[in-house]
Amino acid sequence: VSSTVWDRLQRGGMALADVDCFYLDLLVHRDVSQAIVDRYGVQHESPQVIVVKNGQSVWDASHFAITVQAMQEGIIANNHSG
């Protein structure tokens, strides 16, 4: 997640007990950003959230599509399926 997404998670009180969440500082780690594009096929945008399950991107959103409700729905839908 980006810093904007991280802030939204914090302010929205989203509980992520069963989810590993990682913040990526793109200014410092542009190589990691490109590796994510290469590995998961998700083009970089900022702000952005990407849900990865079993080594595949199963949900992503960027900009104004990122809301606590959308993240909860995306994570829950993909946390309980296969």
PDB file of N, CA and C in Angstrom:
ATOM      1  N   VAL A   1       0.837  -1.183   0.000  1.00  0.00           N
ATOM      2  CA  VAL A   1       0.000   0.000   0.000  1.00  0.00           C
ATOM      3  C   VAL A   1       0.879   1.242   0.000  1.00  0.00           C
ATOM      4  N   SER A   2       0.302   2.328  -0.467  1.00  0.00           N
ATOM      5  CA  SER A   2       1.007   3.602  -0.443  1.00  0.00           C
ATOM      6  C   SER A   2       0.748   4.299   0.884  1.00  0.00           C
ATOM      7  N   SER A   3       1.436   5.403   1.121  1.00  0.00           N
ATOM      8  CA  SER A   3       1.247   6.131   2.380  1.00  0.00           C
ATOM      9  C   SER A   3      -0.174   6.656   2.509  1.00  0.00           C
ATOM     10  N   THR A   4      -0.791   7.064   1.403  1.00  0.00           N
ATOM     11  CA  THR A   4      -2.172   7.551   1.446  1.00  0.00           C
ATOM     12  C   THR A   4      -3.120   6.430   1.854  1.00  0.00           C
ATOM     13  N   VAL A   5      -2.925   5.247   1.282  1.00  0.00           N
ATOM     14  CA  VAL A   5      -3.763   4.096   1.637  1.00  0.00           C
ATOM     15  C   VAL A   5      -3.539   3.733   3.096  1.00  0.00           C
ATOM     16  N   TRP A   6      -2.295   3.722   3.512  1.00  0.00           N
ATOM     17  CA  TRP A   6      -1.969   3.393   4.911  1.00  0.00           C
ATOM     18  C   TRP A   6      -2.701   4.340   5.855  1.00  0.00           C
ATOM     19  N   ASP A   7      -2.692   5.630   5.519  1.00  0.00           N
ATOM     20  CA  ASP A   7      -3.394   6.620   6.330  1.00  0.00           C
ATOM     21  C   ASP A   7      -4.894   6.339   6.355  1.00  0.00           C
ATOM     22  N   ARG A   8      -5.467   6.005   5.218  1.00  0.00           N
ATOM     23  CA  ARG A   8      -6.900   5.686   5.166  1.00  0.00           C
ATOM     24  C   ARG A   8      -7.225   4.462   6.018  1.00  0.00           C
ATOM     25  N   LEU A   9      -6.359   3.474   5.998  1.00  0.00           N
ATOM     26  CA  LEU A   9      -6.566   2.295   6.836  1.00  0.00           C
ATOM     27  C   LEU A   9      -6.573   2.682   8.312  1.00  0.00           C
ATOM     28  N   GLN A  10      -5.612   3.500   8.692  1.00  0.00           N
ATOM     29  CA  GLN A  10      -5.495   3.914  10.091  1.00  0.00           C
ATOM     30  C   GLN A  10      -6.707   4.737  10.531  1.00  0.00           C
ATOM     31  N   ARG A  11      -7.063   5.741   9.725  1.00  0.00           N
ATOM     32  CA  ARG A  11      -8.186   6.614  10.077  1.00  0.00           C
ATOM     33  C   ARG A  11      -9.517   5.884  10.032  1.00  0.00           C
ATOM     34  N   GLY A  12      -9.633   4.904   9.142  1.00  0.00           N
ATOM     35  CA  GLY A  12     -10.880   4.176   9.006  1.00  0.00           C
ATOM     36  C   GLY A  12     -11.062   3.078  10.034  1.00  0.00           C
ATOM     37  N   GLY A  13     -10.028   2.827  10.820  1.00  0.00           N
ATOM     38  CA  GLY A  13     -10.111   1.806  11.857  1.00  0.00           C
ATOM     39  C   GLY A  13     -10.233   0.399  11.303  1.00  0.00           C
ATOM     40  N   MET A  14      -9.684   0.181  10.133  1.00  0.00           N
ATOM     41  CA  MET A  14      -9.804  -1.134   9.509  1.00  0.00           C
ATOM     42  C   MET A  14      -8.945  -2.153  10.232  1.00  0.00           C
ATOM     43  N   ALA A  15      -9.565  -3.235  10.654  1.00  0.00           N
ATOM     44  CA  ALA A  15      -8.855  -4.309  11.342  1.00  0.00           C
ATOM     45  C   ALA A  15      -8.295  -5.270  10.310  1.00  0.00           C
ATOM     46  N   LEU A  16      -7.008  -5.506  10.373  1.00  0.00           N
ATOM     47  CA  LEU A  16      -6.349  -6.391   9.421  1.00  0.00           C
ATOM     48  C   LEU A  16      -5.630  -7.527  10.139  1.00  0.00           C
ATOM     49  N   ALA A  17      -6.282  -8.093  11.124  1.00  0.00           N
ATOM     50  CA  ALA A  17      -5.641  -9.114  11.944  1.00  0.00           C
ATOM     51  C   ALA A  17      -5.178 -10.316  11.129  1.00  0.00           C
ATOM     52  N   ASP A  18      -5.925 -10.697  10.106  1.00  0.00           N
ATOM     53  CA  ASP A  18      -5.595 -11.887   9.330  1.00  0.00           C
ATOM     54  C   ASP A  18      -4.891 -11.562   8.020  1.00  0.00           C
ATOM     55  N   VAL A  19      -4.436 -10.323   7.874  1.00  0.00           N
ATOM     56  CA  VAL A  19      -3.850  -9.877   6.610  1.00  0.00           C
ATOM     57  C   VAL A  19      -2.483  -9.252   6.881  1.00  0.00           C
ATOM     58  N   ASP A  20      -1.477  -9.687   6.129  1.00  0.00           N
ATOM     59  CA  ASP A  20      -0.175  -9.028   6.192  1.00  0.00           C
ATOM     60  C   ASP A  20      -0.249  -7.799   5.301  1.00  0.00           C
ATOM     61  N   CYS A  21       0.090  -6.650   5.840  1.00  0.00           N
ATOM     62  CA  CYS A  21      -0.005  -5.403   5.097  1.00  0.00           C
ATOM     63  C   CYS A  21       1.382  -4.770   5.044  1.00  0.00           C
ATOM     64  N   PHE A  22       1.801  -4.368   3.838  1.00  0.00           N
ATOM     65  CA  PHE A  22       3.124  -3.802   3.653  1.00  0.00           C
ATOM     66  C   PHE A  22       3.019  -2.439   2.998  1.00  0.00           C
ATOM     67  N   TYR A  23       3.752  -1.489   3.531  1.00  0.00           N
ATOM     68  CA  TYR A  23       3.819  -0.133   2.985  1.00  0.00           C
ATOM     69  C   TYR A  23       5.057  -0.045   2.105  1.00  0.00           C
ATOM     70  N   LEU A  24       4.900   0.507   0.913  1.00  0.00           N
ATOM     71  CA  LEU A  24       6.022   0.654  -0.009  1.00  0.00           C
ATOM     72  C   LEU A  24       6.271   2.128  -0.288  1.00  0.00           C
ATOM     73  N   ASP A  25       7.445   2.608   0.076  1.00  0.00           N
ATOM     74  CA  ASP A  25       7.863   3.978  -0.218  1.00  0.00           C
ATOM     75  C   ASP A  25       8.490   3.981  -1.609  1.00  0.00           C
ATOM     76  N   LEU A  26       7.723   4.417  -2.593  1.00  0.00           N
ATOM     77  CA  LEU A  26       8.168   4.349  -3.982  1.00  0.00           C
ATOM     78  C   LEU A  26       9.343   5.260  -4.290  1.00  0.00           C
ATOM     79  N   LEU A  27       9.483   6.328  -3.542  1.00  0.00           N
ATOM     80  CA  LEU A  27      10.613   7.223  -3.789  1.00  0.00           C
ATOM     81  C   LEU A  27      11.938   6.557  -3.432  1.00  0.00           C
ATOM     82  N   VAL A  28      11.891   5.677  -2.460  1.00  0.00           N
ATOM     83  CA  VAL A  28      13.098   4.988  -2.025  1.00  0.00           C
ATOM     84  C   VAL A  28      13.268   3.643  -2.736  1.00  0.00           C
ATOM     85  N   HIS A  29      12.167   2.992  -3.079  1.00  0.00           N
ATOM     86  CA  HIS A  29      12.219   1.624  -3.595  1.00  0.00           C
ATOM     87  C   HIS A  29      11.552   1.484  -4.961  1.00  0.00           C
ATOM     88  N   ARG A  30      11.988   2.268  -5.916  1.00  0.00           N
ATOM     89  CA  ARG A  30      11.417   2.180  -7.267  1.00  0.00           C
ATOM     90  C   ARG A  30      11.651   0.802  -7.885  1.00  0.00           C
ATOM     91  N   ASP A  31      12.742   0.164  -7.525  1.00  0.00           N
ATOM     92  CA  ASP A  31      13.022  -1.177  -8.052  1.00  0.00           C
ATOM     93  C   ASP A  31      11.982  -2.186  -7.577  1.00  0.00           C
ATOM     94  N   VAL A  32      11.514  -2.045  -6.340  1.00  0.00           N
ATOM     95  CA  VAL A  32      10.490  -2.941  -5.818  1.00  0.00           C
ATOM     96  C   VAL A  32       9.170  -2.684  -6.539  1.00  0.00           C
ATOM     97  N   SER A  33       8.869  -1.429  -6.795  1.00  0.00           N
ATOM     98  CA  SER A  33       7.662  -1.082  -7.538  1.00  0.00           C
ATOM     99  C   SER A  33       7.662  -1.752  -8.906  1.00  0.00           C
ATOM    100  N   GLN A  34       8.786  -1.694  -9.602  1.00  0.00           N
ATOM    101  CA  GLN A  34       8.876  -2.324 -10.926  1.00  0.00           C
ATOM    102  C   GLN A  34       8.786  -3.843 -10.821  1.00  0.00           C
ATOM    103  N   ALA A  35       9.353  -4.413  -9.781  1.00  0.00           N
ATOM    104  CA  ALA A  35       9.264  -5.863  -9.589  1.00  0.00           C
ATOM    105  C   ALA A  35       7.814  -6.295  -9.371  1.00  0.00           C
ATOM    106  N   ILE A  36       7.026  -5.472  -8.683  1.00  0.00           N
ATOM    107  CA  ILE A  36       5.608  -5.768  -8.481  1.00  0.00           C
ATOM    108  C   ILE A  36       4.870  -5.750  -9.813  1.00  0.00           C
ATOM    109  N   VAL A  37       5.171  -4.750 -10.649  1.00  0.00           N
ATOM    110  CA  VAL A  37       4.573  -4.687 -11.993  1.00  0.00           C
ATOM    111  C   VAL A  37       4.912  -5.954 -12.768  1.00  0.00           C
ATOM    112  N   ASP A  38       6.187  -6.328 -12.755  1.00  0.00           N
ATOM    113  CA  ASP A  38       6.639  -7.493 -13.505  1.00  0.00           C
ATOM    114  C   ASP A  38       6.026  -8.796 -12.984  1.00  0.00           C
ATOM    115  N   ARG A  39       5.959  -8.947 -11.686  1.00  0.00           N
ATOM    116  CA  ARG A  39       5.504 -10.213 -11.099  1.00  0.00           C
ATOM    117  C   ARG A  39       3.990 -10.368 -11.097  1.00  0.00           C
ATOM    118  N   TYR A  40       3.273  -9.275 -10.758  1.00  0.00           N
ATOM    119  CA  TYR A  40       1.829  -9.392 -10.582  1.00  0.00           C
ATOM    120  C   TYR A  40       1.017  -8.799 -11.730  1.00  0.00           C
ATOM    121  N   GLY A  41       1.672  -8.111 -12.647  1.00  0.00           N
ATOM    122  CA  GLY A  41       0.968  -7.554 -13.791  1.00  0.00           C
ATOM    123  C   GLY A  41       0.051  -6.396 -13.449  1.00  0.00           C
ATOM    124  N   VAL A  42       0.304  -5.749 -12.343  1.00  0.00           N
ATOM    125  CA  VAL A  42      -0.500  -4.606 -11.927  1.00  0.00           C
ATOM    126  C   VAL A  42       0.327  -3.355 -12.149  1.00  0.00           C
ATOM    127  N   GLN A  43      -0.122  -2.512 -13.056  1.00  0.00           N
ATOM    128  CA  GLN A  43       0.609  -1.283 -13.360  1.00  0.00           C
ATOM    129  C   GLN A  43       0.617  -0.359 -12.149  1.00  0.00           C
ATOM    130  N   HIS A  44       1.744   0.256 -11.886  1.00  0.00           N
ATOM    131  CA  HIS A  44       1.876   1.139 -10.732  1.00  0.00           C
ATOM    132  C   HIS A  44       1.012   2.384 -10.871  1.00  0.00           C
ATOM    133  N   GLU A  45       0.316   2.698  -9.796  1.00  0.00           N
ATOM    134  CA  GLU A  45      -0.399   3.958  -9.641  1.00  0.00           C
ATOM    135  C   GLU A  45      -0.202   4.375  -8.194  1.00  0.00           C
ATOM    136  N   SER A  46      -0.426   5.625  -7.918  1.00  0.00           N
ATOM    137  CA  SER A  46      -0.271   6.085  -6.544  1.00  0.00           C
ATOM    138  C   SER A  46      -1.328   7.148  -6.253  1.00  0.00           C
ATOM    139  N   PRO A  47      -2.093   6.916  -5.214  1.00  0.00           N
ATOM    140  CA  PRO A  47      -2.053   5.825  -4.240  1.00  0.00           C
ATOM    141  C   PRO A  47      -2.625   4.542  -4.833  1.00  0.00           C
ATOM    142  N   GLN A  48      -2.254   3.433  -4.198  1.00  0.00           N
ATOM    143  CA  GLN A  48      -2.665   2.130  -4.714  1.00  0.00           C
ATOM    144  C   GLN A  48      -2.661   1.090  -3.605  1.00  0.00           C
ATOM    145  N   VAL A  49      -3.553   0.114  -3.740  1.00  0.00           N
ATOM    146  CA  VAL A  49      -3.562  -1.046  -2.860  1.00  0.00           C
ATOM    147  C   VAL A  49      -3.674  -2.278  -3.761  1.00  0.00           C
ATOM    148  N   ILE A  50      -2.904  -3.295  -3.434  1.00  0.00           N
ATOM    149  CA  ILE A  50      -2.912  -4.554  -4.186  1.00  0.00           C
ATOM    150  C   ILE A  50      -3.062  -5.688  -3.175  1.00  0.00           C
ATOM    151  N   VAL A  51      -4.028  -6.564  -3.408  1.00  0.00           N
ATOM    152  CA  VAL A  51      -4.205  -7.743  -2.560  1.00  0.00           C
ATOM    153  C   VAL A  51      -3.605  -8.926  -3.309  1.00  0.00           C
ATOM    154  N   VAL A  52      -2.650  -9.601  -2.656  1.00  0.00           N
ATOM    155  CA  VAL A  52      -1.976 -10.749  -3.247  1.00  0.00           C
ATOM    156  C   VAL A  52      -2.337 -11.981  -2.422  1.00  0.00           C
ATOM    157  N   LYS A  53      -2.765 -13.024  -3.125  1.00  0.00           N
ATOM    158  CA  LYS A  53      -3.096 -14.284  -2.456  1.00  0.00           C
ATOM    159  C   LYS A  53      -2.520 -15.420  -3.281  1.00  0.00           C
ATOM    160  N   ASN A  54      -1.830 -16.320  -2.617  1.00  0.00           N
ATOM    161  CA  ASN A  54      -1.231 -17.473  -3.282  1.00  0.00           C
ATOM    162  C   ASN A  54      -0.365 -17.062  -4.473  1.00  0.00           C
ATOM    163  N   GLY A  55       0.361 -15.957  -4.304  1.00  0.00           N
ATOM    164  CA  GLY A  55       1.294 -15.518  -5.326  1.00  0.00           C
ATOM    165  C   GLY A  55       0.683 -14.809  -6.514  1.00  0.00           C
ATOM    166  N   GLN A  56      -0.621 -14.457  -6.435  1.00  0.00           N
ATOM    167  CA  GLN A  56      -1.274 -13.761  -7.532  1.00  0.00           C
ATOM    168  C   GLN A  56      -2.007 -12.536  -7.022  1.00  0.00           C
ATOM    169  N   SER A  57      -2.030 -11.495  -7.836  1.00  0.00           N
ATOM    170  CA  SER A  57      -2.831 -10.320  -7.517  1.00  0.00           C
ATOM    171  C   SER A  57      -4.294 -10.690  -7.722  1.00  0.00           C
ATOM    172  N   VAL A  58      -5.095 -10.584  -6.654  1.00  0.00           N
ATOM    173  CA  VAL A  58      -6.501 -10.954  -6.740  1.00  0.00           C
ATOM    174  C   VAL A  58      -7.431  -9.747  -6.664  1.00  0.00           C
ATOM    175  N   TRP A  59      -6.898  -8.595  -6.289  1.00  0.00           N
ATOM    176  CA  TRP A  59      -7.709  -7.370  -6.211  1.00  0.00           C
ATOM    177  C   TRP A  59      -6.772  -6.192  -6.123  1.00  0.00           C
ATOM    178  N   ASP A  60      -7.119  -5.111  -6.815  1.00  0.00           N
ATOM    179  CA  ASP A  60      -6.347  -3.879  -6.660  1.00  0.00           C
ATOM    180  C   ASP A  60      -7.263  -2.701  -6.914  1.00  0.00           C
ATOM    181  N   ALA A  61      -6.858  -1.569  -6.394  1.00  0.00           N
ATOM    182  CA  ALA A  61      -7.593  -0.324  -6.578  1.00  0.00           C
ATOM    183  C   ALA A  61      -6.610   0.827  -6.467  1.00  0.00           C
ATOM    184  N   SER A  62      -6.991   1.944  -7.046  1.00  0.00           N
ATOM    185  CA  SER A  62      -6.141   3.121  -6.955  1.00  0.00           C
ATOM    186  C   SER A  62      -7.001   4.375  -6.854  1.00  0.00           C
ATOM    187  N   HIS A  63      -6.358   5.422  -6.426  1.00  0.00           N
ATOM    188  CA  HIS A  63      -6.952   6.749  -6.334  1.00  0.00           C
ATOM    189  C   HIS A  63      -8.266   6.743  -5.553  1.00  0.00           C
ATOM    190  N   PHE A  64      -9.333   7.293  -6.137  1.00  0.00           N
ATOM    191  CA  PHE A  64     -10.583   7.460  -5.397  1.00  0.00           C
ATOM    192  C   PHE A  64     -11.375   6.170  -5.237  1.00  0.00           C
ATOM    193  N   ALA A  65     -10.959   5.096  -5.896  1.00  0.00           N
ATOM    194  CA  ALA A  65     -11.602   3.794  -5.701  1.00  0.00           C
ATOM    195  C   ALA A  65     -11.173   3.171  -4.380  1.00  0.00           C
ATOM    196  N   ILE A  66     -10.161   3.755  -3.743  1.00  0.00           N
ATOM    197  CA  ILE A  66      -9.662   3.222  -2.474  1.00  0.00           C
ATOM    198  C   ILE A  66     -10.459   3.836  -1.338  1.00  0.00           C
ATOM    199  N   THR A  67     -11.321   3.032  -0.771  1.00  0.00           N
ATOM    200  CA  THR A  67     -12.062   3.414   0.435  1.00  0.00           C
ATOM    201  C   THR A  67     -11.917   2.266   1.418  1.00  0.00           C
ATOM    202  N   VAL A  68     -12.165   2.539   2.682  1.00  0.00           N
ATOM    203  CA  VAL A  68     -12.083   1.471   3.674  1.00  0.00           C
ATOM    204  C   VAL A  68     -13.077   0.379   3.311  1.00  0.00           C
ATOM    205  N   GLN A  69     -14.291   0.751   2.908  1.00  0.00           N
ATOM    206  CA  GLN A  69     -15.299  -0.245   2.548  1.00  0.00           C
ATOM    207  C   GLN A  69     -14.835  -1.092   1.362  1.00  0.00           C
ATOM    208  N   ALA A  70     -14.299  -0.460   0.328  1.00  0.00           N
ATOM    209  CA  ALA A  70     -13.828  -1.204  -0.847  1.00  0.00           C
ATOM    210  C   ALA A  70     -12.692  -2.142  -0.465  1.00  0.00           C
ATOM    211  N   MET A  71     -11.774  -1.678   0.383  1.00  0.00           N
ATOM    212  CA  MET A  71     -10.663  -2.533   0.803  1.00  0.00           C
ATOM    213  C   MET A  71     -11.170  -3.711   1.616  1.00  0.00           C
ATOM    214  N   GLN A  72     -12.106  -3.460   2.522  1.00  0.00           N
ATOM    215  CA  GLN A  72     -12.663  -4.554   3.307  1.00  0.00           C
ATOM    216  C   GLN A  72     -13.323  -5.584   2.397  1.00  0.00           C
ATOM    217  N   GLU A  73     -14.119  -5.106   1.450  1.00  0.00           N
ATOM    218  CA  GLU A  73     -14.809  -6.021   0.544  1.00  0.00           C
ATOM    219  C   GLU A  73     -13.804  -6.799  -0.312  1.00  0.00           C
ATOM    220  N   GLY A  74     -12.792  -6.131  -0.828  1.00  0.00           N
ATOM    221  CA  GLY A  74     -11.778  -6.795  -1.651  1.00  0.00           C
ATOM    222  C   GLY A  74     -10.975  -7.807  -0.878  1.00  0.00           C
ATOM    223  N   ILE A  75     -10.627  -7.473   0.351  1.00  0.00           N
ATOM    224  CA  ILE A  75      -9.838  -8.380   1.182  1.00  0.00           C
ATOM    225  C   ILE A  75     -10.695  -9.539   1.661  1.00  0.00           C
ATOM    226  N   ILE A  76     -11.885  -9.248   2.158  1.00  0.00           N
ATOM    227  CA  ILE A  76     -12.761 -10.307   2.679  1.00  0.00           C
ATOM    228  C   ILE A  76     -13.141 -11.275   1.559  1.00  0.00           C
ATOM    229  N   ALA A  77     -13.506 -10.749   0.393  1.00  0.00           N
ATOM    230  CA  ALA A  77     -13.914 -11.605  -0.725  1.00  0.00           C
ATOM    231  C   ALA A  77     -12.799 -12.554  -1.131  1.00  0.00           C
ATOM    232  N   ASN A  78     -11.564 -12.103  -1.012  1.00  0.00           N
ATOM    233  CA  ASN A  78     -10.431 -12.923  -1.437  1.00  0.00           C
ATOM    234  C   ASN A  78      -9.751 -13.658  -0.310  1.00  0.00           C
ATOM    235  N   ASN A  79     -10.130 -13.375   0.924  1.00  0.00           N
ATOM    236  CA  ASN A  79      -9.527 -14.055   2.071  1.00  0.00           C
ATOM    237  C   ASN A  79     -10.248 -15.359   2.380  1.00  0.00           C
ATOM    238  N   HIS A  80     -11.495 -15.452   1.946  1.00  0.00           N
ATOM    239  CA  HIS A  80     -12.285 -16.638   2.288  1.00  0.00           C
ATOM    240  C   HIS A  80     -12.550 -17.539   1.090  1.00  0.00           C
ATOM    241  N   SER A  81     -11.970 -17.198  -0.049  1.00  0.00           N
ATOM    242  CA  SER A  81     -12.148 -18.062  -1.214  1.00  0.00           C
ATOM    243  C   SER A  81     -10.871 -18.849  -1.453  1.00  0.00           C
ATOM    244  N   GLY A  82     -11.017 -20.098  -1.929  1.00  0.00           N
ATOM    245  CA  GLY A  82      -9.946 -21.016  -2.275  1.00  0.00           C
ATOM    246  C   GLY A  82      -8.635 -20.556  -1.936  1.00  0.00           C
TER     247      GLY A  82
END
